[in-house]
Coordinates of N, CA and C in Angstrom, one line a residue:
M1 N 26.9 24.7 152.6 CA 26.7 25.7 151.5 C 25.5 26.6 152.2
Q2 N 25.3 27.4 152.5 CA 24.7 29.0 152.1 C 23.6 29.5 152.2
P3 N 22.9 30.0 152.0 CA 21.5 30.3 150.7 C 22.6 31.2 150.7
K4 N 21.9 32.1 149.1 CA 21.8 33.0 149.1 C 21.4 34.8 149.2
K5 N 22.7 35.5 149.4 CA 22.0 36.9 150.0 C 20.5 37.5 149.0
T6 N 19.5 37.5 149.6 CA 18.4 39.1 149.2 C 19.1 39.5 148.8
N7 N 19.1 40.7 147.4 CA 20.2 41.6 147.3 C 18.0 43.3 147.3
L8 N 17.5 43.3 148.2 CA 16.5 44.2 148.1 C 16.8 45.9 148.0
R9 N 18.4 45.6 147.2 CA 18.7 47.4 146.7 C 17.4 47.5 146.3
P10 N 17.1 47.3 144.9 CA 16.3 47.6 143.4 C 15.1 47.9 144.2
I11 N 14.2 46.6 145.1 CA 13.1 46.7 145.3 C 12.9 48.5 146.1
G12 N 14.1 48.4 146.8 CA 13.6 49.5 147.2 C 14.0 51.1 147.0
I13 N 14.8 51.0 145.9 CA 14.9 52.4 145.4 C 14.0 52.5 144.3
S14 N 13.4 51.6 144.1 CA 12.2 51.8 143.1 C 10.4 52.1 144.4
I15 N 10.6 52.0 145.3 CA 9.9 52.2 146.6 C 9.6 54.3 146.6
V16 N 11.3 54.0 146.8 CA 11.4 55.3 146.4 C 10.8 56.3 145.7
L17 N 11.3 56.3 144.1 CA 10.9 56.5 143.5 C 9.7 57.2 142.8
S18 N 9.0 55.4 143.5 CA 7.2 55.3 143.3 C 6.9 56.2 144.1
L19 N 7.4 57.2 145.4 CA 6.9 57.6 146.2 C 6.9 59.1 145.8
L20 N 8.6 59.0 145.3 CA 8.4 60.9 144.7 C 7.4 61.3 143.3
T21 N 7.1 60.1 142.3 CA 6.6 60.5 141.7 C 5.4 60.8 141.9
L22 N 5.3 60.3 143.0 CA 4.0 60.2 143.4 C 3.2 61.9 143.7
G23 N 4.6 61.4 144.8 CA 4.7 63.5 145.2 C 4.8 64.0 144.4
L24 N 5.4 64.5 142.9 CA 5.4 64.7 142.1 C 3.6 64.8 141.0
F25 N 3.4 64.1 141.0 CA 2.5 64.6 140.3 C 1.2 64.6 141.6
Y26 N 1.3 65.0 142.7 CA 0.6 65.7 143.8 C 0.7 66.8 143.1
L27 N 2.0 67.3 143.4 CA 1.7 68.9 143.0 C 1.3 68.9 141.6
L28 N 1.2 68.3 141.0 CA 1.2 69.1 139.3 C -0.8 68.7 139.2
N29 N -1.6 67.7 140.0 CA -3.2 67.8 140.6 C -3.2 69.0 141.4
Q30 N -2.5 70.1 142.1 CA -2.3 70.2 143.1 C -2.6 72.0 142.4
S31 N -2.0 71.9 141.1 CA -1.5 72.9 140.3 C -2.3 73.4 139.1
I32 N -3.3 72.1 139.0 CA -4.5 72.2 137.5 C -5.9 72.4 138.4
T33 N -5.8 72.1 139.6 CA -6.7 72.8 140.8 C -6.8 74.1 140.9
T34 N -5.6 74.5 141.1 CA -5.4 75.5 141.4 C -6.0 75.7 140.0
L35 N -5.2 75.7 138.9 CA -5.7 77.0 137.4 C -7.6 76.8 137.5
M36 N -8.2 75.4 137.8 CA -9.3 75.5 137.4 C -9.8 76.3 138.3
H37 N -9.5 76.5 139.5 CA -10.0 77.3 140.4 C -10.2 79.2 140.0
Q38 N -9.2 79.1 139.8 CA -9.2 80.9 138.7 C -9.6 81.0 137.5
G39 N -10.3 79.9 136.9 CA -10.9 80.1 136.0 C -10.4 79.8 134.5
G40 N -9.2 79.3 134.9 CA -8.3 78.4 133.4 C -9.1 77.3 132.7
D41 N -8.3 77.4 131.6 CA -9.2 76.9 130.4 C -8.6 75.0 131.5
A42 N -8.3 74.5 132.0 CA -8.4 73.8 132.7 C -9.0 72.7 132.8
G43 N -9.7 71.8 133.0 CA -10.6 70.7 132.5 C -10.1 69.4 133.1
A44 N -11.5 69.0 133.8 CA -11.4 67.7 134.5 C -11.0 66.3 133.7
T45 N -10.3 66.4 132.1 CA -10.0 65.6 131.7 C -8.4 66.0 131.5
Y46 N -8.0 66.9 132.8 CA -6.2 66.5 132.7 C -6.3 66.2 133.5
G47 N -6.8 66.0 135.2 CA -6.7 65.4 136.7 C -7.4 63.5 136.0
D48 N -8.4 63.2 134.7 CA -7.9 62.0 134.6 C -6.5 61.6 133.8
I49 N -6.5 62.5 132.8 CA -5.3 62.0 132.2 C -3.7 61.9 133.3
L50 N -3.8 62.9 134.2 CA -3.3 62.7 134.8 C -2.7 61.1 136.0
T51 N -4.4 60.8 136.1 CA -4.3 59.7 137.3 C -3.9 59.1 136.6
T52 N -4.2 58.9 135.4 CA -3.6 57.3 134.7 C -2.2 57.3 134.7
A53 N -2.2 58.4 133.9 CA 0.0 58.5 133.8 C -0.1 57.6 134.9
K54 N 0.0 59.0 136.1 CA 0.8 58.7 137.5 C 0.8 57.3 138.0
W55 N -0.6 56.6 137.6 CA -0.3 54.6 138.2 C 0.3 54.1 137.3
L56 N 0.3 54.6 135.5 CA 1.3 53.5 135.1 C 2.6 53.9 135.5
I57 N 2.6 54.7 135.1 CA 4.5 55.1 135.1 C 4.5 55.2 136.8
V58 N 3.8 55.2 138.0 CA 4.1 54.3 139.3 C 4.2 52.1 139.2
A59 N 3.2 51.4 138.5 CA 3.1 50.6 138.0 C 4.5 49.4 137.4
G60 N 5.0 50.2 136.5 CA 5.8 50.8 136.0 C 7.1 50.5 136.5
I61 N 7.7 51.4 137.9 CA 9.1 51.5 138.3 C 8.5 50.7 139.0
L62 N 7.5 49.5 139.7 CA 7.3 48.3 140.7 C 7.5 47.0 140.5
V63 N 7.2 47.5 139.1 CA 7.4 45.8 138.5 C 8.3 45.7 138.1
K64 N 9.3 46.6 137.0 CA 10.8 47.1 137.4 C 12.3 46.4 138.3
G65 N 11.2 47.5 139.5 CA 12.5 46.6 140.8 C 11.7 45.6 141.0
T66 N 10.7 45.0 141.2 CA 10.5 44.0 141.6 C 11.8 42.9 140.2
L67 N 11.1 43.0 139.4 CA 11.9 42.1 138.6 C 13.3 42.2 138.3
T68 N 14.1 43.1 138.9 CA 15.3 43.3 139.2 C 15.8 42.2 139.7
T69 N 14.7 43.0 141.0 CA 15.4 41.5 142.7 C 15.3 40.8 142.0
L70 N 14.4 40.2 141.8 CA 14.1 38.4 141.4 C 15.2 38.0 140.5
V71 N 15.9 38.8 140.1 CA 16.7 38.5 138.7 C 17.8 38.1 139.6
A72 N 18.0 39.3 140.4 CA 19.6 39.7 141.3 C 20.1 38.3 142.1
K73 N 18.1 38.1 143.0 CA 18.4 36.9 143.3 C 18.5 35.5 142.5
R74 N 18.2 35.3 141.6 CA 18.8 33.6 140.5 C 19.9 33.7 140.7
E75 N 20.6 34.8 140.2 CA 22.6 35.0 140.1 C 23.3 34.6 140.8

């Protein structure tokens, strides 16, 4: 009997989505930094909120991909 082949596609997709999310938040952070330098209302608080949101979203995507891969491996 051959061992079941592990489907790594869900974890690969989650890694790609995480990288895209990081890129999006990088661009958002750059635009807020630009606004701060132009004398806008955006303070350092927005940067903290974006950083927290970014890592929560990335962690969620990676956990979902990992769990999907593990569940697919069991079936």
